[in-house]
CSV table of C-alpha atoms in Angstrom, one decimal:
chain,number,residue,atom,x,y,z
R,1,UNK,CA,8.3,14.4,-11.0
R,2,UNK,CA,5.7,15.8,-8.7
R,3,UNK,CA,5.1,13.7,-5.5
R,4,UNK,CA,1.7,12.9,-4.3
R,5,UNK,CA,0.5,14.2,-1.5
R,6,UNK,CA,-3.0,13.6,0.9
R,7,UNK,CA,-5.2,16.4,1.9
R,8,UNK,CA,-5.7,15.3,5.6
R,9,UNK,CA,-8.5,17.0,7.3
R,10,UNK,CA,-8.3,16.5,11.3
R,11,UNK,CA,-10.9,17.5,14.0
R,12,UNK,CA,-10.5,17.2,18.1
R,13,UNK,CA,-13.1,17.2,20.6
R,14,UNK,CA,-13.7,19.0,23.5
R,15,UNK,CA,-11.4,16.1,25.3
R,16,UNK,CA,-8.4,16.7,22.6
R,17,UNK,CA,-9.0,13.5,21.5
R,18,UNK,CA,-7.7,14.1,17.7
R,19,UNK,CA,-9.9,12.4,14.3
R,20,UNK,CA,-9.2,12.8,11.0
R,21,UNK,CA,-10.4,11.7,7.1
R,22,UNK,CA,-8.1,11.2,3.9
R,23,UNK,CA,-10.7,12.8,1.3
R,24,UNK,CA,-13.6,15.0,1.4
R,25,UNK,CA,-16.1,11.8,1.2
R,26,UNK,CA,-14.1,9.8,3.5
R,27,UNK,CA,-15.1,8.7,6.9
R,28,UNK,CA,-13.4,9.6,9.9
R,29,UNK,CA,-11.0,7.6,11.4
R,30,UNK,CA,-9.3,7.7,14.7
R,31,UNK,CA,-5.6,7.0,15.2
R,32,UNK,CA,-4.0,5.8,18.5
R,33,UNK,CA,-1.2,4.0,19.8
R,34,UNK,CA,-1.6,0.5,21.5
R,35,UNK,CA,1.5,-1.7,22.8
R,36,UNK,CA,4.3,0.4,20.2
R,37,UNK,CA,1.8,-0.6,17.5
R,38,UNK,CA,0.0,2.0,15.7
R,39,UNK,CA,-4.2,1.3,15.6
R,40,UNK,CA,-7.1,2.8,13.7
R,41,UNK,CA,-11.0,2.5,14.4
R,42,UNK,CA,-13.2,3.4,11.4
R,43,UNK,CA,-15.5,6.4,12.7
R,44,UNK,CA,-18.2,6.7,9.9
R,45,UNK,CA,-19.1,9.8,7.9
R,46,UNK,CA,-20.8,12.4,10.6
R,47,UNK,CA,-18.2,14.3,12.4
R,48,UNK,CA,-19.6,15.5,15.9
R,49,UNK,CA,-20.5,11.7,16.3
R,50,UNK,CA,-17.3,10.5,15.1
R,51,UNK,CA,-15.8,12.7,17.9
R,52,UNK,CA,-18.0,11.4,20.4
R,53,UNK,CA,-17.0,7.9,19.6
R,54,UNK,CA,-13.5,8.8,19.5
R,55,UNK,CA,-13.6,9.9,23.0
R,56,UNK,CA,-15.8,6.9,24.1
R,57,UNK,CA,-12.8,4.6,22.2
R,58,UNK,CA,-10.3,7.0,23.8
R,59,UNK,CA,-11.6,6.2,27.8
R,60,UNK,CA,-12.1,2.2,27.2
R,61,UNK,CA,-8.8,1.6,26.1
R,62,UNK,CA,-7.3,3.2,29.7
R,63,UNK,CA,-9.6,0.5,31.0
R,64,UNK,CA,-10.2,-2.3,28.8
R,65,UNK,CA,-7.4,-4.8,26.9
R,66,UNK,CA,-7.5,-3.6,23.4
R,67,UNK,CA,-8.3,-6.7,21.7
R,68,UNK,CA,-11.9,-6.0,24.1
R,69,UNK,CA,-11.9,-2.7,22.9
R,70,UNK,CA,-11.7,-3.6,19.3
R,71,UNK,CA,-14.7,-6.5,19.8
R,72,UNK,CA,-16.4,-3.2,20.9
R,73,UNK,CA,-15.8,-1.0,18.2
R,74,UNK,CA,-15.9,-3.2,15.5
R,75,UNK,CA,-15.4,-1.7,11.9
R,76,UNK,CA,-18.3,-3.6,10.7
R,77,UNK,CA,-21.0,-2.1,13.5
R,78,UNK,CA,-20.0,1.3,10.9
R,79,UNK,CA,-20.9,-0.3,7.8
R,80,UNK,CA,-24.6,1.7,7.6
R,81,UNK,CA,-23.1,5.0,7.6
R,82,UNK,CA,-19.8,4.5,5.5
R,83,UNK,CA,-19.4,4.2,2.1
R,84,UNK,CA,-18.7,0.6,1.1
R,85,UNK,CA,-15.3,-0.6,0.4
R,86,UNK,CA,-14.4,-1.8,-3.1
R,87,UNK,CA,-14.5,-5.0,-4.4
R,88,UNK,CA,-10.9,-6.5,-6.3
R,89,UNK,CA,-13.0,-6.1,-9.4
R,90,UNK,CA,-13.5,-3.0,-8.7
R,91,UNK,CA,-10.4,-1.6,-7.5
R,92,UNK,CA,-8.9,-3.4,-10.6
R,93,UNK,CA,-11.5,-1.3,-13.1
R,94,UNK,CA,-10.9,1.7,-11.5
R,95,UNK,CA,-6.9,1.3,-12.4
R,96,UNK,CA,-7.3,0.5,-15.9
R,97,UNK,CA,-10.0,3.3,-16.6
R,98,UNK,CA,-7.4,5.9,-15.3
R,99,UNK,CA,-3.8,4.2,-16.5
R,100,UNK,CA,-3.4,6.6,-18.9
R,101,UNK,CA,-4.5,10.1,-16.8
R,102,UNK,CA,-2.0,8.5,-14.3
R,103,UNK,CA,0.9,7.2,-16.6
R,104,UNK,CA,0.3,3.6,-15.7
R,105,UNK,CA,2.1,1.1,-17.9
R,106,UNK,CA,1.1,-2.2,-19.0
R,107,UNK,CA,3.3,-4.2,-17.4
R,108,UNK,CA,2.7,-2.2,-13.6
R,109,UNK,CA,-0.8,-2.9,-14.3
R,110,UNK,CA,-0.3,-6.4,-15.2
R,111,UNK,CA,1.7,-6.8,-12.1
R,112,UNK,CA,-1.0,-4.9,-9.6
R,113,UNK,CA,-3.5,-7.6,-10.5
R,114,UNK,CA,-1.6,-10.6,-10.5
R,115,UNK,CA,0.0,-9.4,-7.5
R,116,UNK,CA,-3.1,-8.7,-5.5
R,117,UNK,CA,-5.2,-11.7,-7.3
R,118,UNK,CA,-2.8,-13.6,-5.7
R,119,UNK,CA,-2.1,-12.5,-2.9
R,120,UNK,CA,-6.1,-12.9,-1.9
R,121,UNK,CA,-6.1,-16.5,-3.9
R,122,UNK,CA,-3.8,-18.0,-1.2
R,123,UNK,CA,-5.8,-17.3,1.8
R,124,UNK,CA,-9.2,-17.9,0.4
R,125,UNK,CA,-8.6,-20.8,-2.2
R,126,UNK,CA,-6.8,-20.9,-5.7
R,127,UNK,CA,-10.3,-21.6,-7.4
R,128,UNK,CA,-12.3,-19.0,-5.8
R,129,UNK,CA,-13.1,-16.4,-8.1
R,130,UNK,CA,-12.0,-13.6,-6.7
R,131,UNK,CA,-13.6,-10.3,-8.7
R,132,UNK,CA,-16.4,-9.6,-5.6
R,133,UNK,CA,-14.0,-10.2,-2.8
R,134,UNK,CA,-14.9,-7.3,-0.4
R,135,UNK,CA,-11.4,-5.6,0.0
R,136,UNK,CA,-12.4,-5.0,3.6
R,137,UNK,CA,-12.0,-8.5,5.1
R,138,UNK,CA,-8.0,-7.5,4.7
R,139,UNK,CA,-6.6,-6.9,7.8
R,140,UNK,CA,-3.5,-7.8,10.0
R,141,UNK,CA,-5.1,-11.4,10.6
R,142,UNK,CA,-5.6,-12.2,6.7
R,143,UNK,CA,-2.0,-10.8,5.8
R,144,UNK,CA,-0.6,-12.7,8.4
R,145,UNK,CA,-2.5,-15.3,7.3
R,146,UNK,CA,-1.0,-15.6,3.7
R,147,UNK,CA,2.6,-15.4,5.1
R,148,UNK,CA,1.6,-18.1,7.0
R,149,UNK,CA,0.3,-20.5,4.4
R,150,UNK,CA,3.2,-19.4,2.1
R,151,UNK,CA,5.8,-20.3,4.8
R,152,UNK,CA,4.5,-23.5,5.4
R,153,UNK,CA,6.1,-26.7,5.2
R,154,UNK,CA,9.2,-24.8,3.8
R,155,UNK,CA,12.5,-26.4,5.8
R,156,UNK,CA,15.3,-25.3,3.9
R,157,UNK,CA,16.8,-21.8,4.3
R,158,UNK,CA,17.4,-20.5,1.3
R,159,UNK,CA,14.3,-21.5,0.0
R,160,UNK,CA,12.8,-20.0,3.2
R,161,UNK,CA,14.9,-16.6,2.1
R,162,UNK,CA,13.8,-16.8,-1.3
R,163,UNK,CA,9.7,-17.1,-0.6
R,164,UNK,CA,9.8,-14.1,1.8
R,165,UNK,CA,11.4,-12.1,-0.7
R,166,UNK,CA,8.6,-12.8,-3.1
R,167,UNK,CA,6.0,-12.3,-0.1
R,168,UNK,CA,8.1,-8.6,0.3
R,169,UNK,CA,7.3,-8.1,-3.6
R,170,UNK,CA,4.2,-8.7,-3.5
R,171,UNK,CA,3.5,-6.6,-0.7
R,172,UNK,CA,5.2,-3.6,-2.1
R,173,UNK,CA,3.2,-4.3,-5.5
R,174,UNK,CA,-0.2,-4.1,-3.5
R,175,UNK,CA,0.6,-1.0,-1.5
R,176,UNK,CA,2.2,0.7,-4.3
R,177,UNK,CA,-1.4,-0.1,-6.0
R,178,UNK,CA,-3.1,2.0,-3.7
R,179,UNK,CA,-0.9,4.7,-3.5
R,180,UNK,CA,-3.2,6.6,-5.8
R,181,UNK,CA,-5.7,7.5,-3.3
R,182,UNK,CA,-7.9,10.1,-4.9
R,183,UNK,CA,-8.5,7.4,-7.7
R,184,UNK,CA,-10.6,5.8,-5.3
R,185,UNK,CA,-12.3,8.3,-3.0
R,186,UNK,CA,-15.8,7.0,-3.3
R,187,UNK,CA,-15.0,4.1,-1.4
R,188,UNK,CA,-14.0,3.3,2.2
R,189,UNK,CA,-10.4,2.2,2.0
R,190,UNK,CA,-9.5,2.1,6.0
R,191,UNK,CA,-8.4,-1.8,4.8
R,192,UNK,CA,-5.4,0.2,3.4
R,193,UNK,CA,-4.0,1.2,6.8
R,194,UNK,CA,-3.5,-2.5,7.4
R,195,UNK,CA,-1.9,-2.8,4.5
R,196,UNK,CA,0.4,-0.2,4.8
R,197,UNK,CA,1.6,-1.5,8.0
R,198,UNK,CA,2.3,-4.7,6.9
R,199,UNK,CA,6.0,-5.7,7.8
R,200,UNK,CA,9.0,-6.6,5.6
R,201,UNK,CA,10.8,-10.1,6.3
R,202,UNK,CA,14.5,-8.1,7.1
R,203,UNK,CA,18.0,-9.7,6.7
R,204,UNK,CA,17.2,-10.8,3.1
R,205,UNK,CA,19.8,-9.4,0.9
R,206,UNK,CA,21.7,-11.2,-1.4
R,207,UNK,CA,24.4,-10.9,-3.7
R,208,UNK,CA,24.6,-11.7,-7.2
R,209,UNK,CA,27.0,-14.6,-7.9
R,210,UNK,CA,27.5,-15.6,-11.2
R,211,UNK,CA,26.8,-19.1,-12.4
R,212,UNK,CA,28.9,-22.1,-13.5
R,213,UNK,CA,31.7,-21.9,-15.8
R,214,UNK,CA,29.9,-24.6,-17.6
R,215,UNK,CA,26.7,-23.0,-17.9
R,216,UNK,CA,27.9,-19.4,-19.2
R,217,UNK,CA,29.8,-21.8,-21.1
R,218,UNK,CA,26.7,-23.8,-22.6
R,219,UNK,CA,24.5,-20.2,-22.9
R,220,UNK,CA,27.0,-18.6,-25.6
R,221,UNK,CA,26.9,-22.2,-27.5
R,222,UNK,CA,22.8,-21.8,-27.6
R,223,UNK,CA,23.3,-18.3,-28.6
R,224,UNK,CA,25.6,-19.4,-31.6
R,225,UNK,CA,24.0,-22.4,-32.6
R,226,UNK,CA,20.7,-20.3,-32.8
R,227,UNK,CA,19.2,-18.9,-35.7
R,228,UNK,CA,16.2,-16.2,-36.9
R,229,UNK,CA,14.8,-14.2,-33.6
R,230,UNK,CA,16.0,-16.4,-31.0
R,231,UNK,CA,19.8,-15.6,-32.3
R,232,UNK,CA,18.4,-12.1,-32.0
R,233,UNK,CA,16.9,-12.5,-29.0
R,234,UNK,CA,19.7,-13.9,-27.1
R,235,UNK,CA,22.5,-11.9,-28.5
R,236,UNK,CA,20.8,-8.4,-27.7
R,237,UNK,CA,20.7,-10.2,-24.2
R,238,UNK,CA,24.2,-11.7,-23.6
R,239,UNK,CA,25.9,-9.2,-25.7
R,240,UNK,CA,24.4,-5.8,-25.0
R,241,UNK,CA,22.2,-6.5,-21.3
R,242,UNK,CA,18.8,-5.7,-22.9
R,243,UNK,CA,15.6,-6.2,-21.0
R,244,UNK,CA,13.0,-8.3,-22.4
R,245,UNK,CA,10.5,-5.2,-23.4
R,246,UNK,CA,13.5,-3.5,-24.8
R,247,UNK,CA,14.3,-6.4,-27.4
R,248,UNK,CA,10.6,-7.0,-28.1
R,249,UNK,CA,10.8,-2.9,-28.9
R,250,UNK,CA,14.3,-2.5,-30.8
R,251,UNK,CA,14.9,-1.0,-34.3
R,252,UNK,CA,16.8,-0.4,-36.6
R,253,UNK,CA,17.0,3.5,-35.9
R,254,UNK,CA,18.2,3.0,-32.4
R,255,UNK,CA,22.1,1.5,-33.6
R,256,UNK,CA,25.1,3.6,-34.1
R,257,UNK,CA,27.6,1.4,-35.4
R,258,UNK,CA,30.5,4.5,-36.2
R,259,UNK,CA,33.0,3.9,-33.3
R,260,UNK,CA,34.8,1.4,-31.9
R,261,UNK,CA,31.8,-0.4,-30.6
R,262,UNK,CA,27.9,-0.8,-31.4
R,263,UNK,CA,26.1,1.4,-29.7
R,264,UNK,CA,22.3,1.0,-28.9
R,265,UNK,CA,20.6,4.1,-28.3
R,266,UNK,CA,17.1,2.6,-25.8
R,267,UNK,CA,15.0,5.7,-26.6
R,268,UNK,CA,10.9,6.0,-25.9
R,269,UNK,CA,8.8,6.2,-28.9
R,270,UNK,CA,4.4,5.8,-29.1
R,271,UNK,CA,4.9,1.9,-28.5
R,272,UNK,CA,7.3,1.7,-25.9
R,273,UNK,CA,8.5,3.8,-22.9
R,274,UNK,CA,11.8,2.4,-21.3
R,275,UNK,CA,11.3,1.3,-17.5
R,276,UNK,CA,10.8,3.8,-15.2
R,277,UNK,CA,10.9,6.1,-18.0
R,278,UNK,CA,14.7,6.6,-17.8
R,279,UNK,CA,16.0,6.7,-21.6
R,280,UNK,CA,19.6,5.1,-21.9
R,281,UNK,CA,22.6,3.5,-23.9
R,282,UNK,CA,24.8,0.1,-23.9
R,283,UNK,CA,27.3,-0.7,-26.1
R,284,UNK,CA,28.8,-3.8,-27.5
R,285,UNK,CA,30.2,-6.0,-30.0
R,286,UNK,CA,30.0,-4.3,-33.7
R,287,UNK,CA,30.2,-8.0,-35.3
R,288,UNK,CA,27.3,-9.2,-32.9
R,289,UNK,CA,25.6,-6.1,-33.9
R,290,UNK,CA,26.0,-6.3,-37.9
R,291,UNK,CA,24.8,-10.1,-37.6
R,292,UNK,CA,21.4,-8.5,-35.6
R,293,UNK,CA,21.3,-6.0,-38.2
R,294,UNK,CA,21.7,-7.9,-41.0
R,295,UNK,CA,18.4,-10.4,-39.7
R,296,UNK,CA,16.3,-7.1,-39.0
R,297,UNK,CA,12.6,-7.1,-40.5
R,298,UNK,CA,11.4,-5.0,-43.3
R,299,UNK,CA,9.5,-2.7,-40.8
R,300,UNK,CA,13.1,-1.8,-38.7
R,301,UNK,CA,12.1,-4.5,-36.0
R,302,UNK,CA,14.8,-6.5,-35.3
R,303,UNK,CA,12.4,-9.0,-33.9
R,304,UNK,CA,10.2,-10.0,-36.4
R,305,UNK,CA,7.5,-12.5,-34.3
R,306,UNK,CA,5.2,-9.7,-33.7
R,307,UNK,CA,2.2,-11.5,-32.4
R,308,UNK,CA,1.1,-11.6,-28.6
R,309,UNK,CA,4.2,-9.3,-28.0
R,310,UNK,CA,6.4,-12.4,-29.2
R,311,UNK,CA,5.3,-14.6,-26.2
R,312,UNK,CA,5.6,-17.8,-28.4
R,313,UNK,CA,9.3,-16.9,-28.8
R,314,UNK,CA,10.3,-15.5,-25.6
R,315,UNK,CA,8.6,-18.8,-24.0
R,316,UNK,CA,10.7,-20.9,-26.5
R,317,UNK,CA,13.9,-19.1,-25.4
R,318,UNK,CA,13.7,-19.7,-21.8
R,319,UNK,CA,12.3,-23.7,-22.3
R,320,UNK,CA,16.0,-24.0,-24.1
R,321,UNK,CA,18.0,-22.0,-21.2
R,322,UNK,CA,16.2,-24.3,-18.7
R,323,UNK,CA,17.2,-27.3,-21.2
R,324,UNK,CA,21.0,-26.4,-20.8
R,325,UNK,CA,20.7,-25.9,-17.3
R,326,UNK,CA,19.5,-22.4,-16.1
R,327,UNK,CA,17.4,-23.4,-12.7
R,328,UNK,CA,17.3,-19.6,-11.8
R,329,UNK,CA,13.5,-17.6,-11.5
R,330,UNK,CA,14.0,-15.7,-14.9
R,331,UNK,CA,16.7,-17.0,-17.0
R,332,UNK,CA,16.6,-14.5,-20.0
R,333,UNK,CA,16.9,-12.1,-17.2
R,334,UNK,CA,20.6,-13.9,-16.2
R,335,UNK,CA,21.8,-13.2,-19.3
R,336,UNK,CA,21.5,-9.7,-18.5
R,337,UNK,CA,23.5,-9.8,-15.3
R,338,UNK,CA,25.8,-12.1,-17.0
R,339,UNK,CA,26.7,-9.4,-19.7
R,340,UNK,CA,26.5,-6.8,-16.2
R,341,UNK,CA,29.3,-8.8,-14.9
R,342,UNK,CA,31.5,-8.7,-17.8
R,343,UNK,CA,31.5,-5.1,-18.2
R,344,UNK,CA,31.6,-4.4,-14.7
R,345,UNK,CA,35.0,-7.1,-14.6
R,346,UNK,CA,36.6,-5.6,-17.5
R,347,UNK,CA,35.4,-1.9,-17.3
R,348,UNK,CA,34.1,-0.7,-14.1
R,349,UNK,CA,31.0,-1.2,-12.0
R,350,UNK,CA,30.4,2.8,-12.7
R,351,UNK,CA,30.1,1.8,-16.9
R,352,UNK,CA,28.3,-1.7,-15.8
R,353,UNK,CA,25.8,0.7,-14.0
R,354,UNK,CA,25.4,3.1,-17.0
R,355,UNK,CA,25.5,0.2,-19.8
R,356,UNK,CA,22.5,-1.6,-17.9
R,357,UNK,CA,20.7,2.0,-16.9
R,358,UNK,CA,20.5,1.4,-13.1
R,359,UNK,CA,19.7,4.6,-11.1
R,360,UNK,CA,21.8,3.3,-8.5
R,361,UNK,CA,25.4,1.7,-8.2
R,362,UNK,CA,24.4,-0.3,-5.8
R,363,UNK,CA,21.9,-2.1,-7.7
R,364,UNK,CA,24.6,-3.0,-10.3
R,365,UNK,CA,27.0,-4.0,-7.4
R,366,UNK,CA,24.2,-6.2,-5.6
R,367,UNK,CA,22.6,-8.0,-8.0
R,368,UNK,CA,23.8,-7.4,-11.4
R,369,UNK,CA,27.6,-8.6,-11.2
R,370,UNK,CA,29.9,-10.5,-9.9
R,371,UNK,CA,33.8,-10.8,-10.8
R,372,UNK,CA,35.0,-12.6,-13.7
R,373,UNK,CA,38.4,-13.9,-13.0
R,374,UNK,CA,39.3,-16.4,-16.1
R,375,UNK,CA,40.3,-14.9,-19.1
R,376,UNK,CA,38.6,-17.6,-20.9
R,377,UNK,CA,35.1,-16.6,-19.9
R,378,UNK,CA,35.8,-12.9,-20.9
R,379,UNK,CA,36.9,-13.9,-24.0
R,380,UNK,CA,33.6,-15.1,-24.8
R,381,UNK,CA,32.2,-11.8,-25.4
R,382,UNK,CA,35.3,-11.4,-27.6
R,383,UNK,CA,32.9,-11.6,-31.0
């Protein structure tokens, strides 16, 4: 895959004081180094007077505080000769008339505007509308700002762990949105050096531990007791570690059932493209896999609830895994780890990671299993 890379184009004055622009319509910004922290002053479009004003910035912060500097120099007192920044609207039209010239799925989409809707929601109000928020009031103050408001009030640690690793998400969702730049080079996007400077909350990592005995338990009873899609549903889950797009997605076509186990073949097609593209296998039990077989639609689909990409059942499957007990963030999504675990307790982590299609060991190791010691809960996969 080809990386993507900026065309910089830099200018320095008589005074080597150094400016420079992201995109042949860009303004010029200057870049400078206050207290360890690295700062940028919008500069506007003409370059010999974005020099001059980089040197005039350059000689007040040897003599002036930078906050004093900054009150100088504001962004805004450049808003005549820039082009305007985008609105979220905007930003969010821009994406969706280019996903498919820049191989954006669905679901990164999806998560770009839900991300960054919400991200803006917290600090200015839940019921604001939000599609004419001027991107440009984002800055170090707003994004400390929402960690603020999202940290508040929250006492106990691990709950205090778990909401900054949702703030890091959603962070790395919004500057992963921009990382497109060309897509938006008619607008002024100096809001996106703040952005990209925004800090991680460290020391957050976490391993995977596997539920109760109980609960794994109660999960394979559900699975059993089930019937139509949601047997499907939760056996191509527990059984074979299937993500949620790939069981919505799974035919007929994609089984091998001629060795010792069922083998799923997770291969792209005009519908569906695996995540991050990466094509894959996982194999399990050949009695699990005759009884999905055998409930397959007439159109190869082994789920048959086609409609609004079988939300209706998918919703109904995790109001019964939270009725047995499941208090986890996504509990279809344990069900995978559970079935990581498993393989990785009676194989190896190195056939967990393949089975599940992790890039990384590591990932598989981390967050996708834990050890199963009692025979009793292997056995369980014993169909």
């Amino acid at each position: 895959m080809k990386s993507h890379t900026t065309r910089y184009e830099f200018a320095t004055s008589s005074r080597k004081t150094k400016i420079y622009k992201r995109y042949e319509k860009g303004g010029w910004t200057f870049k400078t180094v206050v207290d360890k922290k690295v700062r940028y002053f919008p500069l506007g479009l003409d370059r010999d007077e974005a020099l001059k004003m980089a040197d005039t910035i350059r000689g007040h912060l040897m003599l002036y505080p930078f906050d004093e500097v900054l009150k100088m120099f504001n962004k805004k007192a450049f808003a005549k000769i820039k082009p305007p920044a985008p609105t979220f609207g905007q930003c969010l039209s821009i994406l969706e008339k280019n996903q498919r010239a820049v191989g954006l799925r669905d679901s990164s989409l999806k998560g770009y505007k839900d991300s960054l809707g919400g991200f803006i929601r917290k600090v200015v109000g839940k019921k604001k509308p939000v599609d004419n928020f001027d991107m440009s009031r984002i800055d170090d103050d707003f994004i400390l700002k929402y960690k603020h408001i999202c940290l508040e009030g929250i006492a106990d640690e691990s709950k205090l762990a778990s909401r900054k690793r949702t703030i890091n998400s959603r962070i790395r969702q919004i500057k992963a949105m921009f990382s497109r730049e060309k897509l938006f080079k008619e607008f002024d996007m100096a809001f996106v050096e703040d952005l990209r400077d925004a800090e991680f909350f460290t020391g957050l990592k976490t391993n995977y531990k596997l539920p109760s005995e109980d609960l794994i338990k109660s999960t394979f009873e559900l699975w059993e007791d089930s019937t139509g899609d949601l047997r499907t549903l939760l056996g191509l889950a527990l059984h074979f570690g299937m993500r949620r797009n790939e069981i919505f997605h799974a035919r007929k076509p994609w089984f091998q059932m001629d060795g010792d186990k069922a083998r799923i073949n997770i291969t792209s097609d005009l519908s569906f493209r695996p995540k991050g593209g990466h094509e894959g296998f996982t194999l399990g039990s050949k009695t699990v896999a005759a009884d999905i077989l055998n409930k397959a639609s007439d159109d190869g689909y082994l789920i048959s609830e086609r409609a609004d990409s079988g939300r209706p059942l998918f919703d109904a499957a995790l109001d019964k895994l939270r009725a047995i007990g499941w208090d986890r963030a996504s509990p279809l999504h344990e069900l995978r780890k559970l079935f990581g675990s498993y393989i990785a307790s009676t194989e190896s982590i190195y056939i967990a990671q393949k089975f599940l299609r992790h890039a990384d060991a590591s990932t598989t190791n981390d967050s996708y299993s834990d050890a199963i010691i009692e025979g009793d809960i292997k056995n369980l996969w014993v169909a």
